[in-house]
PDB file of C-alpha atoms and ligand atoms in Angstrom:
ATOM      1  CA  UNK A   8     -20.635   8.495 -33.571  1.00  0.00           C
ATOM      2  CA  UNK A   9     -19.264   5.150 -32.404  1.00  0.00           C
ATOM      3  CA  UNK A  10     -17.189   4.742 -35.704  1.00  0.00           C
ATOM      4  CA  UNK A  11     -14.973   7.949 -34.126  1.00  0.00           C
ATOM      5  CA  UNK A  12     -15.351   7.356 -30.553  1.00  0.00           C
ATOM      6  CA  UNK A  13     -13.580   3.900 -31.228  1.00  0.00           C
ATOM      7  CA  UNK A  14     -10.055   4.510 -33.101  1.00  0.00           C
ATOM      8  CA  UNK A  15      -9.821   7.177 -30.364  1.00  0.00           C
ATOM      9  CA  UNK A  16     -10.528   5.347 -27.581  1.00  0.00           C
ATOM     10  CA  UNK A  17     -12.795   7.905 -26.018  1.00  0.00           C
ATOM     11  CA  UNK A  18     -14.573   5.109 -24.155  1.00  0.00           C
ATOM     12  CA  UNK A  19     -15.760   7.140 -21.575  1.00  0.00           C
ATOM     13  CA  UNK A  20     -17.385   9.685 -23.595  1.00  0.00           C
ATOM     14  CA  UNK A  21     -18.976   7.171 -25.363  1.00  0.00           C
ATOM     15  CA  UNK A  22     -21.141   5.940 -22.526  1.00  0.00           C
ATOM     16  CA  UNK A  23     -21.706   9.192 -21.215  1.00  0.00           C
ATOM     17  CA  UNK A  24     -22.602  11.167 -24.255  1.00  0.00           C
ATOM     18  CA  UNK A  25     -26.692  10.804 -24.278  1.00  0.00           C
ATOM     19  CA  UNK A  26     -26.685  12.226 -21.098  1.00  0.00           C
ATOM     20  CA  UNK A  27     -24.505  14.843 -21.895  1.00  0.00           C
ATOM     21  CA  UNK A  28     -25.878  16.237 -25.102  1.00  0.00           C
ATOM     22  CA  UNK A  29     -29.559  16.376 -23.059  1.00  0.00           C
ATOM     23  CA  UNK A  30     -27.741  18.138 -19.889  1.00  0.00           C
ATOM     24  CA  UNK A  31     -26.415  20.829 -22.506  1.00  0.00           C
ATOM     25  CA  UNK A  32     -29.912  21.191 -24.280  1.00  0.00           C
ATOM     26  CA  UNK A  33     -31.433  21.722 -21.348  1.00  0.00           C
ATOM     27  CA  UNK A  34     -28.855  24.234 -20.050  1.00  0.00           C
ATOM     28  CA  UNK A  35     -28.278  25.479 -23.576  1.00  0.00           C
ATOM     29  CA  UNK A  36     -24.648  25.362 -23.314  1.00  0.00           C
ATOM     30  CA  UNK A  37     -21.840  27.131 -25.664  1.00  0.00           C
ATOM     31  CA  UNK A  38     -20.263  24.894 -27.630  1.00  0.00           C
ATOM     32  CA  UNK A  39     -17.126  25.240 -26.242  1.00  0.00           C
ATOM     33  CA  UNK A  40     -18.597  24.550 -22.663  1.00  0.00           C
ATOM     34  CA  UNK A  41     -20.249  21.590 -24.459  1.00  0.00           C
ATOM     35  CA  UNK A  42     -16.451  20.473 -25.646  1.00  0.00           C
ATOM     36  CA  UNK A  43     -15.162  21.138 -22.207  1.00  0.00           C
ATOM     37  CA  UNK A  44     -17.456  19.305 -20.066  1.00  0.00           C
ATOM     38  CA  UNK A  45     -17.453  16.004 -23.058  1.00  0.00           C
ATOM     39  CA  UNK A  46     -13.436  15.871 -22.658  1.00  0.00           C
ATOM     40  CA  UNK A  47     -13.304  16.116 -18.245  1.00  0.00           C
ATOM     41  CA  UNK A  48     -15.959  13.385 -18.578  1.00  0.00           C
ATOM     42  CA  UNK A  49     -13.383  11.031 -20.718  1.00  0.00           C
ATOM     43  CA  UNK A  50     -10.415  12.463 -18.760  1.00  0.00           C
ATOM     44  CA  UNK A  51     -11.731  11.602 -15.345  1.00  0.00           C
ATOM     45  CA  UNK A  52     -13.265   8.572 -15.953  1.00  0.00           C
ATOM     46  CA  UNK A  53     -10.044   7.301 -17.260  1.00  0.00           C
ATOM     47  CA  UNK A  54      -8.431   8.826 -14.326  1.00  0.00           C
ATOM     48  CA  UNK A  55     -11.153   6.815 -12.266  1.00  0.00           C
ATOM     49  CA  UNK A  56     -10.326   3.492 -14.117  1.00  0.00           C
ATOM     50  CA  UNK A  57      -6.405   3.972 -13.971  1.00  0.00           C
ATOM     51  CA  UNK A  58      -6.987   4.270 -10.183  1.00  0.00           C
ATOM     52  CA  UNK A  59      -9.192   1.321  -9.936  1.00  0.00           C
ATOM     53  CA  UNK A  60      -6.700  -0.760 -11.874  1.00  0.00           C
ATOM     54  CA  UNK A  61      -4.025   0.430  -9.836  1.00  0.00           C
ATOM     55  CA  UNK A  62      -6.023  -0.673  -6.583  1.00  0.00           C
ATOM     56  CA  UNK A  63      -6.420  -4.087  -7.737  1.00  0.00           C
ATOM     57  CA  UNK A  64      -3.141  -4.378  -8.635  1.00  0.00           C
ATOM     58  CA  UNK A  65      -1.939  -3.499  -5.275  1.00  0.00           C
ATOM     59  CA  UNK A  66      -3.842  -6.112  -3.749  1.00  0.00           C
ATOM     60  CA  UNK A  67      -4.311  -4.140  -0.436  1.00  0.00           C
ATOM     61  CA  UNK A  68      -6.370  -5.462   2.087  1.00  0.00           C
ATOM     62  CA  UNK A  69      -9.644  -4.241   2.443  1.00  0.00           C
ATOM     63  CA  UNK A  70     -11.174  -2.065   4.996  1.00  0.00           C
ATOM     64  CA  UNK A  71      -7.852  -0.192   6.072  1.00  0.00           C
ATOM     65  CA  UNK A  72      -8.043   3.675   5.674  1.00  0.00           C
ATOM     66  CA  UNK A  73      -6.776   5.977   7.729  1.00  0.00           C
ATOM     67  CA  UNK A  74      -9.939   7.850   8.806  1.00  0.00           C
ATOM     68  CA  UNK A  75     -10.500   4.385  10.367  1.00  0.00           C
ATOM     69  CA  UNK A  76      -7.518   4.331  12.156  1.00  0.00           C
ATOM     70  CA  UNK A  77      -8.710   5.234  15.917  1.00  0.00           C
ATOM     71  CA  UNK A  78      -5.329   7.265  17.233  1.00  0.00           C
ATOM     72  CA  UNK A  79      -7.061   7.690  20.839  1.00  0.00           C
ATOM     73  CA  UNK A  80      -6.906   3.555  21.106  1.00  0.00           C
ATOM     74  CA  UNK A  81      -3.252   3.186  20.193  1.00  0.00           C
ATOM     75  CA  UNK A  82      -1.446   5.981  22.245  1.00  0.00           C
ATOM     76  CA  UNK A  83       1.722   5.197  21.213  1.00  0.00           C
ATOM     77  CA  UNK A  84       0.999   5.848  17.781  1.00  0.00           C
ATOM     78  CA  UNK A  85       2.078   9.467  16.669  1.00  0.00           C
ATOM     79  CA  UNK A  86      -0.861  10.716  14.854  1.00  0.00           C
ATOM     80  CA  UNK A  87       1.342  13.920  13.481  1.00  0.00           C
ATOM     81  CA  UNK A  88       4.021  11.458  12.450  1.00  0.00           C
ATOM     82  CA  UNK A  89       1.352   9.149  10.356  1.00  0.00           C
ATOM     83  CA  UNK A  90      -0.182  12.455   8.782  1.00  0.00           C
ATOM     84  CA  UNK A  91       3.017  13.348   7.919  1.00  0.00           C
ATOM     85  CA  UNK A  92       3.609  10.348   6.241  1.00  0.00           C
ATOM     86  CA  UNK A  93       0.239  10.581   4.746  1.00  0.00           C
ATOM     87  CA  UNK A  94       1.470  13.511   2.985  1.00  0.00           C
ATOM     88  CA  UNK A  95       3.564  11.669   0.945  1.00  0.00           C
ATOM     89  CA  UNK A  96       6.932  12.939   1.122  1.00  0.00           C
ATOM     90  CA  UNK A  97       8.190   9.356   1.943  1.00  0.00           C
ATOM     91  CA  UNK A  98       7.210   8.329  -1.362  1.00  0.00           C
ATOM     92  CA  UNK A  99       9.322  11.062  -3.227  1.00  0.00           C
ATOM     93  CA  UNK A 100      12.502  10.624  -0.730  1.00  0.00           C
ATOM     94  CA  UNK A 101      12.490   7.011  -0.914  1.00  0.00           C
ATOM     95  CA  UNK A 102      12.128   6.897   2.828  1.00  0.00           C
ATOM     96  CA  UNK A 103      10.669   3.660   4.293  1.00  0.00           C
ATOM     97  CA  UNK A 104       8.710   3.142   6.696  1.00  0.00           C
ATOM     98  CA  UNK A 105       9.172   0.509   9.535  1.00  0.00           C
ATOM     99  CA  UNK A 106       5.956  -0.456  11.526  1.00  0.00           C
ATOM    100  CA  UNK A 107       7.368  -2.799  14.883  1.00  0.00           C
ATOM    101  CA  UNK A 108       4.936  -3.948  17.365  1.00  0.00           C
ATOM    102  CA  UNK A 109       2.867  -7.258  19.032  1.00  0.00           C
ATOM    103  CA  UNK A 110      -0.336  -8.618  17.343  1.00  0.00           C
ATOM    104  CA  UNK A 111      -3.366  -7.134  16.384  1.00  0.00           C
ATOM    105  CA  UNK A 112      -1.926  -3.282  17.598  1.00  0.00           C
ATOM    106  CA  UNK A 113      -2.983  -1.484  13.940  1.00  0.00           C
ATOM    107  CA  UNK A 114       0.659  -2.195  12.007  1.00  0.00           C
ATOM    108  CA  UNK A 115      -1.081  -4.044   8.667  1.00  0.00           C
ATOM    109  CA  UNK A 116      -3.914  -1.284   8.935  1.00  0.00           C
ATOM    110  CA  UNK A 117      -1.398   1.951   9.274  1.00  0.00           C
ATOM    111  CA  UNK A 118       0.960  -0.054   6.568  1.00  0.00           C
ATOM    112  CA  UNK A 119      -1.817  -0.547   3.937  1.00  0.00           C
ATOM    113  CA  UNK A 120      -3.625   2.795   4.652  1.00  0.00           C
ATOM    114  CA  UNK A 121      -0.310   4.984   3.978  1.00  0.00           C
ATOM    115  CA  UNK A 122      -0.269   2.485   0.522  1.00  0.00           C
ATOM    116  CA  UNK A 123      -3.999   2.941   0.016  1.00  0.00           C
ATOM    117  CA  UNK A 124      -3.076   7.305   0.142  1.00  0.00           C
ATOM    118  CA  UNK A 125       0.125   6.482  -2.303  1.00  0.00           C
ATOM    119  CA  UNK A 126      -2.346   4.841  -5.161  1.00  0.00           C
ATOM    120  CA  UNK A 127      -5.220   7.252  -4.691  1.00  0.00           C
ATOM    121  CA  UNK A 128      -2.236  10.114  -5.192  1.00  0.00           C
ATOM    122  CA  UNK A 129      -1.297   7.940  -8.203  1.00  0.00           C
ATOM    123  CA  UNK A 130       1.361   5.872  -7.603  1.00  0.00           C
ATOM    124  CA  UNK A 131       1.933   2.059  -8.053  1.00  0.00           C
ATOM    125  CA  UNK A 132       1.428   0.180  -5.052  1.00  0.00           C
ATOM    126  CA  UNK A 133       1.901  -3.886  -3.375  1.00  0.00           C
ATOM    127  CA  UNK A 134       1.076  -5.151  -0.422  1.00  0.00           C
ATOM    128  CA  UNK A 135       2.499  -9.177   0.538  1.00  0.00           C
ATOM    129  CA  UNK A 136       3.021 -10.459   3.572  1.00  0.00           C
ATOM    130  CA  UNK A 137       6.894 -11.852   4.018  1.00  0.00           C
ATOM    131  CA  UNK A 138       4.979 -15.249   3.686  1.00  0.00           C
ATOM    132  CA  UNK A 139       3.660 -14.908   0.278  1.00  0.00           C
ATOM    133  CA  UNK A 140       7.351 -13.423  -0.952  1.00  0.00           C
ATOM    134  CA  UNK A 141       9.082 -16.755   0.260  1.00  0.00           C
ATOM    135  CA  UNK A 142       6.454 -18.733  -1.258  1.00  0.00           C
ATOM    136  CA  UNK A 143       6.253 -16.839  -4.671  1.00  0.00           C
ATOM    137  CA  UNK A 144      10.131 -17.733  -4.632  1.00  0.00           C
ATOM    138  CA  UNK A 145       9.382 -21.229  -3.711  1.00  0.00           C
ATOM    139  CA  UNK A 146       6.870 -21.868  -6.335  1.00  0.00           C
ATOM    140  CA  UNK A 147       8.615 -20.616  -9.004  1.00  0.00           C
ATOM    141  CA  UNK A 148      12.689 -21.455  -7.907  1.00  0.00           C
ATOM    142  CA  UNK A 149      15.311 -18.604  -7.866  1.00  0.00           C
ATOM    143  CA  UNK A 150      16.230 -18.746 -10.887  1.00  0.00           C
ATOM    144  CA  UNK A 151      12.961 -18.083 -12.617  1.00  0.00           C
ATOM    145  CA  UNK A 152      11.995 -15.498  -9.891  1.00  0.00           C
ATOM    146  CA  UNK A 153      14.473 -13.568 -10.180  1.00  0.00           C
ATOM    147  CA  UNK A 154      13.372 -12.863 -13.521  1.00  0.00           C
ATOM    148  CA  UNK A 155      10.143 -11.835 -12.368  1.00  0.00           C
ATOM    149  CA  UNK A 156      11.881  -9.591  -9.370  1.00  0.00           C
ATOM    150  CA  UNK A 157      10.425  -6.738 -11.161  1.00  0.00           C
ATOM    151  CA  UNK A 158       6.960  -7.451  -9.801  1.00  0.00           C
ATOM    152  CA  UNK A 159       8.072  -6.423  -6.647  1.00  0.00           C
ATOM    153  CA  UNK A 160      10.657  -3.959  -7.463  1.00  0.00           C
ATOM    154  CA  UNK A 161       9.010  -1.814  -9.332  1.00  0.00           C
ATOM    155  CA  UNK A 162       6.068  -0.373  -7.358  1.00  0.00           C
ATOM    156  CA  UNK A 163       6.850   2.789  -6.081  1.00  0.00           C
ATOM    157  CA  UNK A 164       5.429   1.510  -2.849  1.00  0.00           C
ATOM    158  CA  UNK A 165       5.908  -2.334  -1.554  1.00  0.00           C
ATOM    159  CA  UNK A 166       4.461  -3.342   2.190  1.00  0.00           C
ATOM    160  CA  UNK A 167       6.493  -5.865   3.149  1.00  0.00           C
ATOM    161  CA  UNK A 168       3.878  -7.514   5.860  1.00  0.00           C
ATOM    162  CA  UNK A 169       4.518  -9.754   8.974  1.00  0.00           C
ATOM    163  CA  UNK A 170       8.213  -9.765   9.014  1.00  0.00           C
ATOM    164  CA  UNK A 171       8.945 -12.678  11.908  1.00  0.00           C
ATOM    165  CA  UNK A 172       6.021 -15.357  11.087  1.00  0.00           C
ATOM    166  CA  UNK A 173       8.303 -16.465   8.382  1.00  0.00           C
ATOM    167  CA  UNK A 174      11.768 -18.246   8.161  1.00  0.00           C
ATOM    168  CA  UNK A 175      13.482 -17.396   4.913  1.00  0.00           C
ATOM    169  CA  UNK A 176      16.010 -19.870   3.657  1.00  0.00           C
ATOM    170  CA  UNK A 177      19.095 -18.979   2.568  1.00  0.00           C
ATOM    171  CA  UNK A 178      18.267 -18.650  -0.944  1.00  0.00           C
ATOM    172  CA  UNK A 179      14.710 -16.528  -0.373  1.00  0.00           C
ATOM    173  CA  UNK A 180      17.037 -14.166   2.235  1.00  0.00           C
ATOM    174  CA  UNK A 181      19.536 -13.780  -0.336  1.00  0.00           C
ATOM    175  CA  UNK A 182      16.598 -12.786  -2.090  1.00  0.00           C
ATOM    176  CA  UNK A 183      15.175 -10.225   0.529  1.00  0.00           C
ATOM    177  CA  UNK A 184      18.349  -8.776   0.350  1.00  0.00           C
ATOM    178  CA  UNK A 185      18.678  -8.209  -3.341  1.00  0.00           C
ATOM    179  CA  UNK A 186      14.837  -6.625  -3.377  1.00  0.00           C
ATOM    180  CA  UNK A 187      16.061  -4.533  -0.458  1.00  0.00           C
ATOM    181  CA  UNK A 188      19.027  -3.130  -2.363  1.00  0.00           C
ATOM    182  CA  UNK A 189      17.626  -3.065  -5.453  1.00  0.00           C
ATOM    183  CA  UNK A 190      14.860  -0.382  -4.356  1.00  0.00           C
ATOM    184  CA  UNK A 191      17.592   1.110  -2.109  1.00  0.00           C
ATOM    185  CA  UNK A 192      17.056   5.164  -2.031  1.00  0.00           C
ATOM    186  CA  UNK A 193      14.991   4.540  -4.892  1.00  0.00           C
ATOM    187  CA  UNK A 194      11.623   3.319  -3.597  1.00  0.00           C
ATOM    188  CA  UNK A 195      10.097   3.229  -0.597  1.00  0.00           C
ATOM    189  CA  UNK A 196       9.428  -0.119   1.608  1.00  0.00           C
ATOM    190  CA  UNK A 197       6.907  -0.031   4.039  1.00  0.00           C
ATOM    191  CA  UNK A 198       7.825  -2.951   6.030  1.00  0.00           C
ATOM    192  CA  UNK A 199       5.512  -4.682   9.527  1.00  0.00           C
ATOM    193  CA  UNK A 200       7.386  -6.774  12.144  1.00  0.00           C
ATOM    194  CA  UNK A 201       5.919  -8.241  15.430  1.00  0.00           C
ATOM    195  CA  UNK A 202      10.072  -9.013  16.171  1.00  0.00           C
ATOM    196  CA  UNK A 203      13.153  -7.062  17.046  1.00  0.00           C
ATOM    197  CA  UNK A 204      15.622  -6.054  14.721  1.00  0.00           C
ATOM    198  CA  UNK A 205      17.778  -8.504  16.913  1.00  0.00           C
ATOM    199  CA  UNK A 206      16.186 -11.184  15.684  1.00  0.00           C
ATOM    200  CA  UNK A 207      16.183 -10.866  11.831  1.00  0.00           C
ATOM    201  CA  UNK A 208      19.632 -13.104  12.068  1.00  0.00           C
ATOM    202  CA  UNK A 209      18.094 -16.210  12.990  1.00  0.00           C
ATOM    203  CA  UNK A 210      14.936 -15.055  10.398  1.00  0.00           C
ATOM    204  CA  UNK A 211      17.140 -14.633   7.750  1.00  0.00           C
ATOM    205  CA  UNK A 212      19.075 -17.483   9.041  1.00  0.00           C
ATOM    206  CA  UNK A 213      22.582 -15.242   8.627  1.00  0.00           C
ATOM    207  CA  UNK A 214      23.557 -12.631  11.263  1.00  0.00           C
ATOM    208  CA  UNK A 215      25.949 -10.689   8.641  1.00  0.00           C
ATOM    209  CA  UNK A 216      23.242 -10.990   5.663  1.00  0.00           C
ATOM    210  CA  UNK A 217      20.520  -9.587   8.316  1.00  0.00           C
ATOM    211  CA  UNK A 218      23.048  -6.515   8.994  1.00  0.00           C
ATOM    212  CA  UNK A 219      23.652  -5.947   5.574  1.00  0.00           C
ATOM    213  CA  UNK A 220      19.759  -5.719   5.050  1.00  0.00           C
ATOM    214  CA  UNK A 221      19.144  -3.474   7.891  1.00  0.00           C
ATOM    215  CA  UNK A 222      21.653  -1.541   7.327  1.00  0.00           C
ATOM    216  CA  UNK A 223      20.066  -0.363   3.830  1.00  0.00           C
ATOM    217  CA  UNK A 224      16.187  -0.696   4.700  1.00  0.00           C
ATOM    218  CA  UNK A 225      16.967   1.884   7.950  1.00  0.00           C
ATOM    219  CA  UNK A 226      19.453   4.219   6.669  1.00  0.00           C
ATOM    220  CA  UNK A 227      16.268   6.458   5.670  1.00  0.00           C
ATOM    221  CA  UNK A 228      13.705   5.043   7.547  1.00  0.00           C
ATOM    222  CA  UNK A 229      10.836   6.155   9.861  1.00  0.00           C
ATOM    223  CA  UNK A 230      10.149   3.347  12.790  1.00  0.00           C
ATOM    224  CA  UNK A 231       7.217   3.257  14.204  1.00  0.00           C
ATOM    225  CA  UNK A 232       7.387   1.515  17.374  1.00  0.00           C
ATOM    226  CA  UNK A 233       3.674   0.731  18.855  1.00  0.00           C
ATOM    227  CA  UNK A 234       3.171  -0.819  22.136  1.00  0.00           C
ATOM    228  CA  UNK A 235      -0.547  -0.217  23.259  1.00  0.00           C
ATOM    229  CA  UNK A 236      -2.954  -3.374  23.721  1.00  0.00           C
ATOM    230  CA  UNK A 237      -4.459  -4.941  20.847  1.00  0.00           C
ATOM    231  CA  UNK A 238      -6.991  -3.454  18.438  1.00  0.00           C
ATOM    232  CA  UNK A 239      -8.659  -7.274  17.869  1.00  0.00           C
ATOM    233  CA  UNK A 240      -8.483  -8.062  21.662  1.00  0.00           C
ATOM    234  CA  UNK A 241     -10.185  -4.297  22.596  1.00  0.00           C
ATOM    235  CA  UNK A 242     -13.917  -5.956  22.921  1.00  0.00           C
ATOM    236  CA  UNK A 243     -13.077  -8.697  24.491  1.00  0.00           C
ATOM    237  CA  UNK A 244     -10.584  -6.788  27.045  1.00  0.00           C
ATOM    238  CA  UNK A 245     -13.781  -4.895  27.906  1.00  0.00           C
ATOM    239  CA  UNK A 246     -16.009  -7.238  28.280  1.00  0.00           C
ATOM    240  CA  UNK A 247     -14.062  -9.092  30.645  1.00  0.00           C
ATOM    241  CA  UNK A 248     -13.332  -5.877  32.352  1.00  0.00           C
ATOM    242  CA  UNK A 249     -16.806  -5.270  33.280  1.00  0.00           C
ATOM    243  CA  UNK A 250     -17.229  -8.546  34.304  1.00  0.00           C
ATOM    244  CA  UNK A 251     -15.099  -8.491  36.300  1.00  0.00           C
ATOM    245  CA  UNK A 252     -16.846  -5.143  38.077  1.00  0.00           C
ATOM    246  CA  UNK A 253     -19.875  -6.810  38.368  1.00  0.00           C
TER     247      UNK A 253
HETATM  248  P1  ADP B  14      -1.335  -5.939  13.298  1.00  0.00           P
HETATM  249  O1  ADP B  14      -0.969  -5.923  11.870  1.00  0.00           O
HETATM  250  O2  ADP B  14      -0.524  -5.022  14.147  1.00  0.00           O
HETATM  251  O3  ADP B  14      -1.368  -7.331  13.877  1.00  0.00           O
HETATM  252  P2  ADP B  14      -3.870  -5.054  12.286  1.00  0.00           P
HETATM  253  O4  ADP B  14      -3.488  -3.820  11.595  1.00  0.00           O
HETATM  254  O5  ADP B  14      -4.136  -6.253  11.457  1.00  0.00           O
HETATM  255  O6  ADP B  14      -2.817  -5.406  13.433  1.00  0.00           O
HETATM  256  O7  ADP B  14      -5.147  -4.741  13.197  1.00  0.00           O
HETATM  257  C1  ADP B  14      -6.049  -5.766  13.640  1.00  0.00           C
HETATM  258  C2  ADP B  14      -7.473  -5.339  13.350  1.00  0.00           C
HETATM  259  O8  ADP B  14      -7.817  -4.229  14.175  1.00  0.00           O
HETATM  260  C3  ADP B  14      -7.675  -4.847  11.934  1.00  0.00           C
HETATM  261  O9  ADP B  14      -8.993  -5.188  11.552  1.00  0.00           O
HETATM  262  C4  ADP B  14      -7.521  -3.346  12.030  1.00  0.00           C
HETATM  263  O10 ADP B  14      -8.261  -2.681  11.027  1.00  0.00           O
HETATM  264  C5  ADP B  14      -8.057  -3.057  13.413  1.00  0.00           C
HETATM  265  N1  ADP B  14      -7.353  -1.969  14.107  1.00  0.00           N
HETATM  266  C6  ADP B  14      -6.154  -2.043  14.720  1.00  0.00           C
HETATM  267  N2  ADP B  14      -5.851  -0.898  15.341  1.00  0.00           N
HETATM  268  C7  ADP B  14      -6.864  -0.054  15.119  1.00  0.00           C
HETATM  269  C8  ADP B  14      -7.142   1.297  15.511  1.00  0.00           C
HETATM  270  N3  ADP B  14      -6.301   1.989  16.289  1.00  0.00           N
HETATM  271  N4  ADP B  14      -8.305   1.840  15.083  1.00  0.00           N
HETATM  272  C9  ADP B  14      -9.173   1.136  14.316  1.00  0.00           C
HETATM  273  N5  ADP B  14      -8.971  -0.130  13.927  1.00  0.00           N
HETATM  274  C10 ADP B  14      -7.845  -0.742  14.311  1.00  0.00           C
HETATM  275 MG1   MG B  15      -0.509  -7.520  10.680  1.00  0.00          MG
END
């Protein structure tokens, strides 16, 4: 059956057919139970291979869900605020989401988790550090990126990680700022910073470009601010601690 299964692109079906056609022998299935279960197999394994494509695309880290998140470490996290958030909604308003806090206190993990929920509910997803942004514009000068803004504009999500590691020049904030208003009430950023908002003038290296860019990322925005010990440090921390008991 190849020669149909083909100029439909029933892929899926394809592979799973020999098994299929025994499991209906054997259970002596109607045809039209027959039909039903062959086209959920193609519809969910495409469903399964959108998602998976979706997941690279998104480049997420690995290893950050949010059944791993530990809320009883990191007190200062709300957990009903991050399962609200979980829901979704933020996605559909356009809200962002800003995650502020020191080192190694869960901010990448919540960030790419809530990301990791948007793709598995179907959405478009990227995760890049603030780093990899300046450098994309870098490599390819503004000119040419900004033909290729798209790539980060267009994602319903975008984590924006590790706000304050990197200096932006002028022309990468001017940048920023155009990616910030371009997905302005239409897209949601979810953005980690380890500095205060105080500080984004000298990051950006322009006080009145910083504003402006503030100003539009926070007008609907959840902040997050977590201030608990670090996640990285915890084993270390107790080690120590019991050392020092002994
Ligand atoms: P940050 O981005 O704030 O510096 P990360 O999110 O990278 O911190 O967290 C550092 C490491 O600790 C990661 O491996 C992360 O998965 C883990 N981690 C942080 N907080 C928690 C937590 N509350 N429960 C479980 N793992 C955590
Ligand atoms: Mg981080």
């Amino acid at each position: 059956m190849d020669d149909l299964f083909k100029p439909l692109g029933l892929t899926q079906l394809a592979q799973a057919l020999p098994t299929l056609l025994d499991e209906a022998r054997q259970q002596q299935l109607s045809y039209e139970a027959f039909l039903r279960q062959a086209l959920d197999t193609e519809v969910k394994g495409r469903q399964q291979r959108a998602l998976e494509r979706r997941l690279r695309a998104a480049r997420l880290p690995a290893h950050t869900r949010l059944e791993a998140f530990d809320f009883s470490f990191q007190p200062s996290v709300s957990e009903r605020l991050v399962r609200e958030l979980a829901g979704l909604a933020f996605v559909q308003t356009a809200t962002n989401v800003v995650l502020l806090g020191p080192p190694g206190v869960g901010k990448t993990h919540l960030a790419s988790a809530l990301a990791r929920r948007a793709v598995e509910a179907g959405h478009t997803a990227l995760f890049v550090t603030l780093r990899q942004f300046a450098e994309s514009i870098e490599i390819a000068g503004v000119t040419a990126w900004r033909q290729q803004a798209r790539r980060y504009v267009q994602p319903r999500v975008l984590v924006l990680d590790e706000v304050g590691y990197t200096r932006l020049t002028p022309a990468q904030a001017q940048c920023m700022f155009d990616l910030v208003t371009a997905r302005y009430e239409r897209s949601a950023i979810v953005l980690t910073s380890n500095v205060s908002f105080a500080e984004w003038g000298s990051l950006l290296g322009d006080e009145v470009l910083a504003t402006a860019v503030l100003d539009r990322l926070l007008h609907h925005a959840e902040v997050l601010n977590i201030n608990g010990r670090s996640y990285r440090m915890k084993d270390r921390m107790g080690a120590d601690a019991r050392q020092m008991t002994t």
